[in-house]
Amino acid sequence: MARIRAGMSQADLAHAAKTSQPAVSAYESGKRSPSVETLTRLLAAAGFELRMQLANPDTHDASRKKAEKLLPRSQVQGHINREGKRLRTDGRGKKT
């Protein structure tokens, strides 16, 4: 988080960005979303800048679902079961 990386309190950031501490708190907690203009101002007050770029969408999930439809359901379920078991162990068969 930019404010913490800058070593600022919510009050410090609010003052530097010409907004209120409750607004900063609401943005950080996800209760409110700042406009791009406000986000730019908050980041600048913390010594950062907002950069945006166009990128192709992440199609991993859609590609995975498409591939799963080509496999027999039993094979997909077997993979899900193996991965679930692997995630519940530490890799050596011991439960975590």
A tleap script that builds the chain and sets N, CA, C and O, in Angstrom:
source leaprc.protein.ff14SB
mol = sequence {
  NMET ALA ARG ILE ARG ALA GLY MET SER GLN
  ALA ASP LEU ALA HIE ALA ALA LYS THR SER
  GLN PRO ALA VAL SER ALA TYR GLU SER GLY
  LYS ARG SER PRO SER VAL GLU THR LEU THR
  ARG LEU LEU ALA ALA ALA GLY PHE GLU LEU
  ARG MET GLN LEU ALA ASN PRO ASP THR HIE
  ASP ALA SER ARG LYS LYS ALA GLU LYS LEU
  LEU PRO ARG SER GLN VAL GLN GLY HIE ILE
  ASN ARG GLU GLY LYS ARG LEU ARG THR ASP
  GLY ARG GLY LYS LYS CTHR
}
set mol.1.N position { 0.853 -1.165 0.000 }
set mol.1.CA position { 0.000 0.000 0.000 }
set mol.1.C position { 0.905 1.235 0.000 }
set mol.1.O position { 1.856 1.322 0.776 }
set mol.2.N position { 0.598 2.168 -0.867 }
set mol.2.CA position { 1.441 3.353 -1.058 }
set mol.2.C position { 1.630 4.142 0.230 }
set mol.2.O position { 2.742 4.576 0.529 }
set mol.3.N position { 0.568 4.333 0.989 }
set mol.3.CA position { 0.657 5.135 2.215 }
set mol.3.C position { 1.649 4.514 3.191 }
set mol.3.O position { 2.480 5.218 3.764 }
set mol.4.N position { 1.566 3.219 3.379 }
set mol.4.CA position { 2.456 2.539 4.324 }
set mol.4.C position { 3.885 2.559 3.801 }
set mol.4.O position { 4.823 2.792 4.564 }
set mol.5.N position { 4.058 2.317 2.502 }
set mol.5.CA position { 5.406 2.370 1.924 }
set mol.5.C position { 6.012 3.753 2.080 }
set mol.5.O position { 7.230 3.890 2.194 }
set mol.6.N position { 5.167 4.782 2.086 }
set mol.6.CA position { 5.647 6.157 2.250 }
set mol.6.C position { 5.844 6.522 3.716 }
set mol.6.O position { 6.337 7.607 4.021 }
set mol.7.N position { 5.460 5.621 4.632 }
set mol.7.CA position { 5.608 5.896 6.062 }
set mol.7.C position { 4.651 6.960 6.563 }
set mol.7.O position { 4.979 7.715 7.478 }
set mol.8.N position { 3.475 7.024 5.971 }
set mol.8.CA position { 2.502 8.058 6.324 }
set mol.8.C position { 1.325 7.463 7.082 }
set mol.8.O position { 0.950 6.310 6.871 }
set mol.9.N position { 0.756 8.262 7.960 }
set mol.9.CA position { -0.496 7.876 8.609 }
set mol.9.C position { -1.639 8.247 7.663 }
set mol.9.O position { -1.443 8.973 6.689 }
set mol.10.N position { -2.817 7.747 7.961 }
set mol.10.CA position { -3.980 8.133 7.158 }
set mol.10.C position { -4.195 9.638 7.227 }
set mol.10.O position { -4.529 10.269 6.224 }
set mol.11.N position { -4.005 10.205 8.401 }
set mol.11.CA position { -4.187 11.653 8.567 }
set mol.11.C position { -3.165 12.429 7.747 }
set mol.11.O position { -3.502 13.431 7.116 }
set mol.12.N position { -1.896 11.960 7.755 }
set mol.12.CA position { -0.851 12.621 6.965 }
set mol.12.C position { -1.206 12.603 5.475 }
set mol.12.O position { -1.111 13.622 4.791 }
set mol.13.N position { -1.612 11.438 4.990 }
set mol.13.CA position { -1.954 11.309 3.576 }
set mol.13.C position { -3.162 12.168 3.233 }
set mol.13.O position { -3.178 12.846 2.206 }
set mol.14.N position { -4.162 12.137 4.087 }
set mol.14.CA position { -5.368 12.932 3.847 }
set mol.14.C position { -5.020 14.412 3.735 }
set mol.14.O position { -5.499 15.102 2.835 }
set mol.15.N position { -4.187 14.896 4.651 }
set mol.15.CA position { -3.792 16.305 4.633 }
set mol.15.C position { -3.029 16.636 3.344 }
set mol.15.O position { -3.313 17.636 2.685 }
set mol.16.N position { -2.059 15.785 2.994 }
set mol.16.CA position { -1.242 16.040 1.804 }
set mol.16.C position { -2.063 15.961 0.517 }
set mol.16.O position { -1.762 16.654 -0.455 }
set mol.17.N position { -3.099 15.119 0.508 }
set mol.17.CA position { -3.919 14.937 -0.695 }
set mol.17.C position { -5.166 15.808 -0.690 }
set mol.17.O position { -5.993 15.728 -1.598 }
set mol.18.N position { -5.295 16.642 0.343 }
set mol.18.CA position { -6.448 17.544 0.467 }
set mol.18.C position { -7.775 16.780 0.471 }
set mol.18.O position { -8.704 17.090 -0.275 }
set mol.19.N position { -7.822 15.774 1.341 }
set mol.19.CA position { -9.047 15.011 1.553 }
set mol.19.C position { -9.154 14.734 3.046 }
set mol.19.O position { -8.370 15.271 3.829 }
set mol.20.N position { -10.093 13.921 3.446 }
set mol.20.CA position { -10.272 13.652 4.874 }
set mol.20.C position { -9.722 12.278 5.252 }
set mol.20.O position { -9.628 11.380 4.415 }
set mol.21.N position { -9.364 12.135 6.518 }
set mol.21.CA position { -8.892 10.838 7.016 }
set mol.21.C position { -9.977 9.775 6.899 }
set mol.21.O position { -9.666 8.647 6.516 }
set mol.22.N position { -11.257 10.085 7.216 }
set mol.22.CA position { -12.289 9.056 7.025 }
set mol.22.C position { -12.407 8.592 5.564 }
set mol.22.O position { -12.707 7.426 5.307 }
set mol.23.N position { -12.172 9.499 4.616 }
set mol.23.CA position { -12.216 9.105 3.201 }
set mol.23.C position { -11.078 8.134 2.892 }
set mol.23.O position { -11.289 7.125 2.219 }
set mol.24.N position { -9.879 8.434 3.380 }
set mol.24.CA position { -8.737 7.536 3.174 }
set mol.24.C position { -9.033 6.173 3.791 }
set mol.24.O position { -8.766 5.139 3.178 }
set mol.25.N position { -9.577 6.171 4.986 }
set mol.25.CA position { -9.935 4.919 5.656 }
set mol.25.C position { -10.949 4.123 4.833 }
set mol.25.O position { -10.820 2.907 4.689 }
set mol.26.N position { -11.948 4.808 4.300 }
set mol.26.CA position { -12.981 4.140 3.497 }
set mol.26.C position { -12.391 3.552 2.213 }
set mol.26.O position { -12.795 2.471 1.785 }
set mol.27.N position { -11.439 4.260 1.597 }
set mol.27.CA position { -10.792 3.740 0.391 }
set mol.27.C position { -9.974 2.499 0.732 }
set mol.27.O position { -10.035 1.495 0.022 }
set mol.28.N position { -9.211 2.570 1.815 }
set mol.28.CA position { -8.355 1.451 2.195 }
set mol.28.C position { -9.150 0.216 2.602 }
set mol.28.O position { -8.712 -0.909 2.360 }
set mol.29.N position { -10.290 0.409 3.203 }
set mol.29.CA position { -11.098 -0.730 3.656 }
set mol.29.C position { -11.997 -1.278 2.552 }
set mol.29.O position { -12.627 -2.322 2.722 }
set mol.30.N position { -12.054 -0.576 1.426 }
set mol.30.CA position { -12.896 -1.022 0.320 }
set mol.30.C position { -14.347 -0.607 0.443 }
set mol.30.O position { -15.182 -1.023 -0.360 }
set mol.31.N position { -14.659 0.213 1.443 }
set mol.31.CA position { -16.041 0.687 1.603 }
set mol.31.C position { -16.413 1.702 0.532 }
set mol.31.O position { -17.582 1.846 0.173 }
set mol.32.N position { -15.404 2.400 0.027 }
set mol.32.CA position { -15.607 3.371 -1.056 }
set mol.32.C position { -14.490 3.192 -2.069 }
set mol.32.O position { -13.417 2.687 -1.741 }
set mol.33.N position { -14.747 3.607 -3.295 }
set mol.33.CA position { -13.734 3.565 -4.352 }
set mol.33.C position { -13.445 4.986 -4.803 }
set mol.33.O position { -14.368 5.726 -5.144 }
set mol.34.N position { -12.168 5.382 -4.809 }
set mol.34.CA position { -11.852 6.737 -5.258 }
set mol.34.C position { -11.968 6.840 -6.771 }
set mol.34.O position { -11.820 5.849 -7.487 }
set mol.35.N position { -12.232 8.038 -7.245 }
set mol.35.CA position { -12.195 8.273 -8.693 }
set mol.35.C position { -10.736 8.174 -9.134 }
set mol.35.O position { -9.831 8.188 -8.299 }
set mol.36.N position { -10.512 8.077 -10.421 }
set mol.36.CA position { -9.136 8.030 -10.929 }
set mol.36.C position { -8.406 9.310 -10.540 }
set mol.36.O position { -7.229 9.273 -10.184 }
set mol.37.N position { -9.100 10.434 -10.607 }
set mol.37.CA position { -8.492 11.721 -10.230 }
set mol.37.C position { -8.062 11.704 -8.759 }
set mol.37.O position { -6.954 12.126 -8.428 }
set mol.38.N position { -8.937 11.219 -7.887 }
set mol.38.CA position { -8.617 11.163 -6.455 }
set mol.38.C position { -7.492 10.176 -6.193 }
set mol.38.O position { -6.587 10.467 -5.411 }
set mol.39.N position { -7.534 9.017 -6.832 }
set mol.39.CA position { -6.474 8.025 -6.658 }
set mol.39.C position { -5.134 8.593 -7.096 }
set mol.39.O position { -4.119 8.381 -6.432 }
set mol.40.N position { -5.128 9.313 -8.212 }
set mol.40.CA position { -3.900 9.948 -8.698 }
set mol.40.C position { -3.368 10.940 -7.671 }
set mol.40.O position { -2.166 10.984 -7.411 }
set mol.41.N position { -4.257 11.732 -7.090 }
set mol.41.CA position { -3.869 12.724 -6.081 }
set mol.41.C position { -3.333 12.040 -4.822 }
set mol.41.O position { -2.329 12.481 -4.263 }
set mol.42.N position { -3.990 10.970 -4.370 }
set mol.42.CA position { -3.536 10.239 -3.180 }
set mol.42.C position { -2.150 9.637 -3.407 }
set mol.42.O position { -1.272 9.729 -2.549 }
set mol.43.N position { -1.969 9.024 -4.564 }
set mol.43.CA position { -0.668 8.423 -4.865 }
set mol.43.C position { 0.426 9.477 -4.957 }
set mol.43.O position { 1.533 9.267 -4.460 }
set mol.44.N position { 0.127 10.602 -5.586 }
set mol.44.CA position { 1.116 11.682 -5.693 }
set mol.44.C position { 1.493 12.203 -4.312 }
set mol.44.O position { 2.659 12.501 -4.055 }
set mol.45.N position { 0.514 12.312 -3.428 }
set mol.45.CA position { 0.782 12.789 -2.069 }
set mol.45.C position { 1.686 11.824 -1.310 }
set mol.45.O position { 2.406 12.229 -0.398 }
set mol.46.N position { 1.647 10.546 -1.688 }
set mol.46.CA position { 2.499 9.539 -1.050 }
set mol.46.C position { 3.812 9.349 -1.801 }
set mol.46.O position { 4.639 8.527 -1.406 }
set mol.47.N position { 4.008 10.105 -2.883 }
set mol.47.CA position { 5.259 10.029 -3.633 }
set mol.47.C position { 5.261 8.995 -4.748 }
set mol.47.O position { 6.325 8.553 -5.181 }
set mol.48.N position { 4.094 8.611 -5.209 }
set mol.48.CA position { 3.983 7.627 -6.281 }
set mol.48.C position { 3.169 8.210 -7.426 }
set mol.48.O position { 2.567 9.276 -7.294 }
set mol.49.N position { 3.157 7.509 -8.540 }
set mol.49.CA position { 2.316 7.927 -9.654 }
set mol.49.C position { 1.512 6.733 -10.151 }
set mol.49.O position { 1.940 5.583 -10.045 }
set mol.50.N position { 0.351 7.030 -10.688 }
set mol.50.CA position { -0.525 6.005 -11.236 }
set mol.50.C position { -0.182 5.821 -12.703 }
set mol.50.O position { -0.158 6.784 -13.468 }
set mol.51.N position { 0.081 4.589 -13.090 }
set mol.51.CA position { 0.332 4.266 -14.491 }
set mol.51.C position { -0.683 3.219 -14.926 }
set mol.51.O position { -0.950 2.259 -14.204 }
set mol.52.N position { -1.233 3.412 -16.089 }
set mol.52.CA position { -2.188 2.451 -16.646 }
set mol.52.C position { -1.714 2.040 -18.023 }
set mol.52.O position { -1.100 2.821 -18.750 }
set mol.53.N position { -2.013 0.797 -18.366 }
set mol.53.CA position { -1.690 0.334 -19.707 }
set mol.53.C position { -2.755 -0.635 -20.178 }
set mol.53.O position { -3.403 -1.310 -19.377 }
set mol.54.N position { -2.922 -0.694 -21.466 }
set mol.54.CA position { -3.862 -1.643 -22.041 }
set mol.54.C position { -3.194 -3.006 -22.085 }
set mol.54.O position { -2.011 -3.116 -22.407 }
set mol.55.N position { -3.949 -4.038 -21.762 }
set mol.55.CA position { -3.430 -5.403 -21.801 }
set mol.55.C position { -4.530 -6.323 -22.295 }
set mol.55.O position { -5.718 -6.058 -22.111 }
set mol.56.N position { -4.114 -7.399 -22.919 }
set mol.56.CA position { -5.088 -8.397 -23.342 }
set mol.56.C position { -5.701 -9.034 -22.108 }
set mol.56.O position { -5.031 -9.167 -21.083 }
set mol.57.N position { -6.962 -9.430 -22.190 }
set mol.57.CA position { -7.598 -10.044 -21.026 }
set mol.57.C position { -6.951 -11.383 -20.683 }
set mol.57.O position { -6.440 -12.084 -21.556 }
set mol.58.N position { -6.984 -11.718 -19.416 }
set mol.58.CA position { -6.480 -13.005 -18.945 }
set mol.58.C position { -7.528 -14.056 -19.286 }
set mol.58.O position { -8.634 -14.041 -18.745 }
set mol.59.N position { -7.179 -14.956 -20.174 }
set mol.59.CA position { -8.145 -15.963 -20.631 }
set mol.59.C position { -7.882 -17.335 -20.022 }
set mol.59.O position { -8.438 -18.331 -20.484 }
set mol.60.N position { -7.049 -17.400 -18.999 }
set mol.60.CA position { -6.689 -18.690 -18.400 }
set mol.60.C position { -7.917 -19.489 -17.980 }
set mol.60.O position { -8.045 -20.660 -18.337 }
set mol.61.N position { -8.813 -18.872 -17.231 }
set mol.61.CA position { -9.984 -19.606 -16.733 }
set mol.61.C position { -10.876 -20.086 -17.869 }
set mol.61.O position { -11.357 -21.218 -17.844 }
set mol.62.N position { -11.099 -19.237 -18.860 }
set mol.62.CA position { -11.941 -19.633 -19.991 }
set mol.62.C position { -11.290 -20.767 -20.776 }
set mol.62.O position { -11.971 -21.699 -21.202 }
set mol.63.N position { -9.975 -20.691 -20.968 }
set mol.63.CA position { -9.258 -21.751 -21.684 }
set mol.63.C position { -9.308 -23.059 -20.916 }
set mol.63.O position { -9.480 -24.126 -21.506 }
set mol.64.N position { -9.157 -22.978 -19.596 }
set mol.64.CA position { -9.207 -24.177 -18.760 }
set mol.64.C position { -10.578 -24.829 -18.850 }
set mol.64.O position { -10.682 -26.047 -18.990 }
set mol.65.N position { -11.626 -24.026 -18.770 }
set mol.65.CA position { -12.988 -24.569 -18.840 }
set mol.65.C position { -13.246 -25.224 -20.192 }
set mol.65.O position { -13.893 -26.268 -20.272 }
set mol.66.N position { -12.734 -24.604 -21.253 }
set mol.66.CA position { -12.908 -25.168 -22.590 }
set mol.66.C position { -12.199 -26.526 -22.680 }
set mol.66.O position { -12.746 -27.483 -23.228 }
set mol.67.N position { -10.976 -26.597 -22.137 }
set mol.67.CA position { -10.217 -27.853 -22.161 }
set mol.67.C position { -10.901 -28.923 -21.318 }
set mol.67.O position { -10.930 -30.093 -21.700 }
set mol.68.N position { -11.450 -28.527 -20.174 }
set mol.68.CA position { -12.130 -29.492 -19.307 }
set mol.68.C position { -13.327 -30.127 -20.008 }
set mol.68.O position { -13.640 -31.293 -19.765 }
set mol.69.N position { -13.992 -29.374 -20.869 }
set mol.69.CA position { -15.151 -29.915 -21.592 }
set mol.69.C position { -14.744 -31.003 -22.579 }
set mol.69.O position { -15.564 -31.841 -22.954 }
set mol.70.N position { -13.474 -30.993 -23.003 }
set mol.70.CA position { -12.985 -31.997 -23.942 }
set mol.70.C position { -12.593 -33.293 -23.245 }
set mol.70.O position { -12.472 -34.334 -23.890 }
set mol.71.N position { -12.394 -33.236 -21.930 }
set mol.71.CA position { -11.974 -34.416 -21.163 }
set mol.71.C position { -13.179 -35.121 -20.565 }
set mol.71.O position { -14.204 -34.495 -20.293 }
set mol.72.N position { -13.052 -36.438 -20.358 }
set mol.72.CA position { -14.125 -37.139 -19.649 }
set mol.72.C position { -14.276 -36.581 -18.236 }
set mol.72.O position { -13.283 -36.238 -17.594 }
set mol.73.N position { -15.500 -36.490 -17.755 }
set mol.73.CA position { -15.779 -35.932 -16.425 }
set mol.73.C position { -14.987 -36.662 -15.343 }
set mol.73.O position { -14.516 -36.032 -14.396 }
set mol.74.N position { -14.835 -37.973 -15.469 }
set mol.74.CA position { -14.099 -38.743 -14.455 }
set mol.74.C position { -12.637 -38.305 -14.384 }
set mol.74.O position { -12.045 -38.285 -13.305 }
set mol.75.N position { -12.060 -37.957 -15.522 }
set mol.75.CA position { -10.669 -37.503 -15.543 }
set mol.75.C position { -10.543 -36.134 -14.871 }
set mol.75.O position { -9.608 -35.902 -14.105 }
set mol.76.N position { -11.471 -35.241 -15.153 }
set mol.76.CA position { -11.468 -33.919 -14.524 }
set mol.76.C position { -11.643 -34.067 -13.018 }
set mol.76.O position { -10.915 -33.440 -12.249 }
set mol.77.N position { -12.596 -34.886 -12.586 }
set mol.77.CA position { -12.841 -35.081 -11.157 }
set mol.77.C position { -11.628 -35.701 -10.477 }
set mol.77.O position { -11.296 -35.330 -9.351 }
set mol.78.N position { -10.961 -36.642 -11.146 }
set mol.78.CA position { -9.746 -37.242 -10.588 }
set mol.78.C position { -8.670 -36.201 -10.359 }
set mol.78.O position { -7.995 -36.214 -9.329 }
set mol.79.N position { -8.509 -35.300 -11.311 }
set mol.79.CA position { -7.517 -34.226 -11.174 }
set mol.79.C position { -7.879 -33.306 -10.007 }
set mol.79.O position { -7.015 -32.928 -9.215 }
set mol.80.N position { -9.143 -32.954 -9.909 }
set mol.80.CA position { -9.598 -32.093 -8.808 }
set mol.80.C position { -9.320 -32.765 -7.469 }
set mol.80.O position { -8.852 -32.117 -6.533 }
set mol.81.N position { -9.604 -34.054 -7.375 }
set mol.81.CA position { -9.367 -34.788 -6.124 }
set mol.81.C position { -7.884 -34.840 -5.778 }
set mol.81.O position { -7.510 -34.630 -4.624 }
set mol.82.N position { -7.025 -35.123 -6.780 }
set mol.82.CA position { -5.574 -35.183 -6.529 }
set mol.82.C position { -5.036 -33.829 -6.082 }
set mol.82.O position { -4.245 -33.749 -5.143 }
set mol.83.N position { -5.466 -32.766 -6.755 }
set mol.83.CA position { -4.997 -31.427 -6.386 }
set mol.83.C position { -5.482 -31.035 -4.997 }
set mol.83.O position { -4.741 -30.427 -4.225 }
set mol.84.N position { -6.715 -31.381 -4.683 }
set mol.84.CA position { -7.232 -31.095 -3.343 }
set mol.84.C position { -6.418 -31.797 -2.278 }
set mol.84.O position { -6.092 -31.213 -1.245 }
set mol.85.N position { -6.090 -33.060 -2.534 }
set mol.85.CA position { -5.282 -33.829 -1.577 }
set mol.85.C position { -3.885 -33.221 -1.453 }
set mol.85.O position { -3.350 -33.095 -0.352 }
set mol.86.N position { -3.296 -32.843 -2.602 }
set mol.86.CA position { -1.956 -32.245 -2.585 }
set mol.86.C position { -1.943 -30.944 -1.791 }
set mol.86.O position { -1.002 -30.675 -1.046 }
set mol.87.N position { -2.976 -30.148 -1.951 }
set mol.87.CA position { -3.036 -28.867 -1.252 }
set mol.87.C position { -3.269 -29.032 0.247 }
set mol.87.O position { -2.932 -28.143 1.029 }
set mol.88.N position { -3.841 -30.161 0.651 }
set mol.88.CA position { -4.078 -30.407 2.075 }
set mol.88.C position { -2.889 -31.062 2.762 }
set mol.88.O position { -2.921 -31.277 3.974 }
set mol.89.N position { -1.838 -31.382 2.010 }
set mol.89.CA position { -0.642 -31.992 2.592 }
set mol.89.C position { 0.554 -31.090 2.334 }
set mol.89.O position { 0.463 -30.105 1.601 }
set mol.90.N position { 1.655 -31.436 2.939 }
set mol.90.CA position { 2.860 -30.613 2.778 }
set mol.90.C position { 3.735 -31.076 1.614 }
set mol.90.O position { 4.878 -30.634 1.493 }
set mol.91.N position { 3.221 -31.951 0.765 }
set mol.91.CA position { 3.997 -32.447 -0.364 }
set mol.91.C position { 4.682 -33.761 -0.064 }
set mol.91.O position { 5.170 -34.417 -0.984 }
set mol.92.N position { 4.736 -34.175 1.212 }
set mol.92.CA position { 5.341 -35.445 1.605 }
set mol.92.C position { 4.298 -36.384 2.185 }
set mol.92.O position { 4.619 -37.372 2.845 }
set mol.93.N position { 3.036 -36.049 1.921 }
set mol.93.CA position { 1.961 -36.898 2.415 }
set mol.93.C position { 1.513 -36.571 3.823 }
set mol.93.O position { 0.607 -37.216 4.352 }
set mol.94.N position { 2.137 -35.575 4.437 }
set mol.94.CA position { 1.769 -35.189 5.802 }
set mol.94.C position { 0.767 -34.054 5.748 }
set mol.94.O position { 0.954 -33.081 5.018 }
set mol.95.N position { -0.294 -34.183 6.523 }
set mol.95.CA position { -1.307 -33.124 6.548 }
set mol.95.C position { -0.740 -31.867 7.178 }
set mol.95.O position { 0.022 -31.924 8.143 }
set mol.96.N position { -1.123 -30.734 6.617 }
set mol.96.CA position { -0.650 -29.452 7.162 }
set mol.96.C position { -1.673 -28.866 8.089 }
set mol.96.O position { -1.458 -27.790 8.646 }
savepdb mol mol.pdb
quit
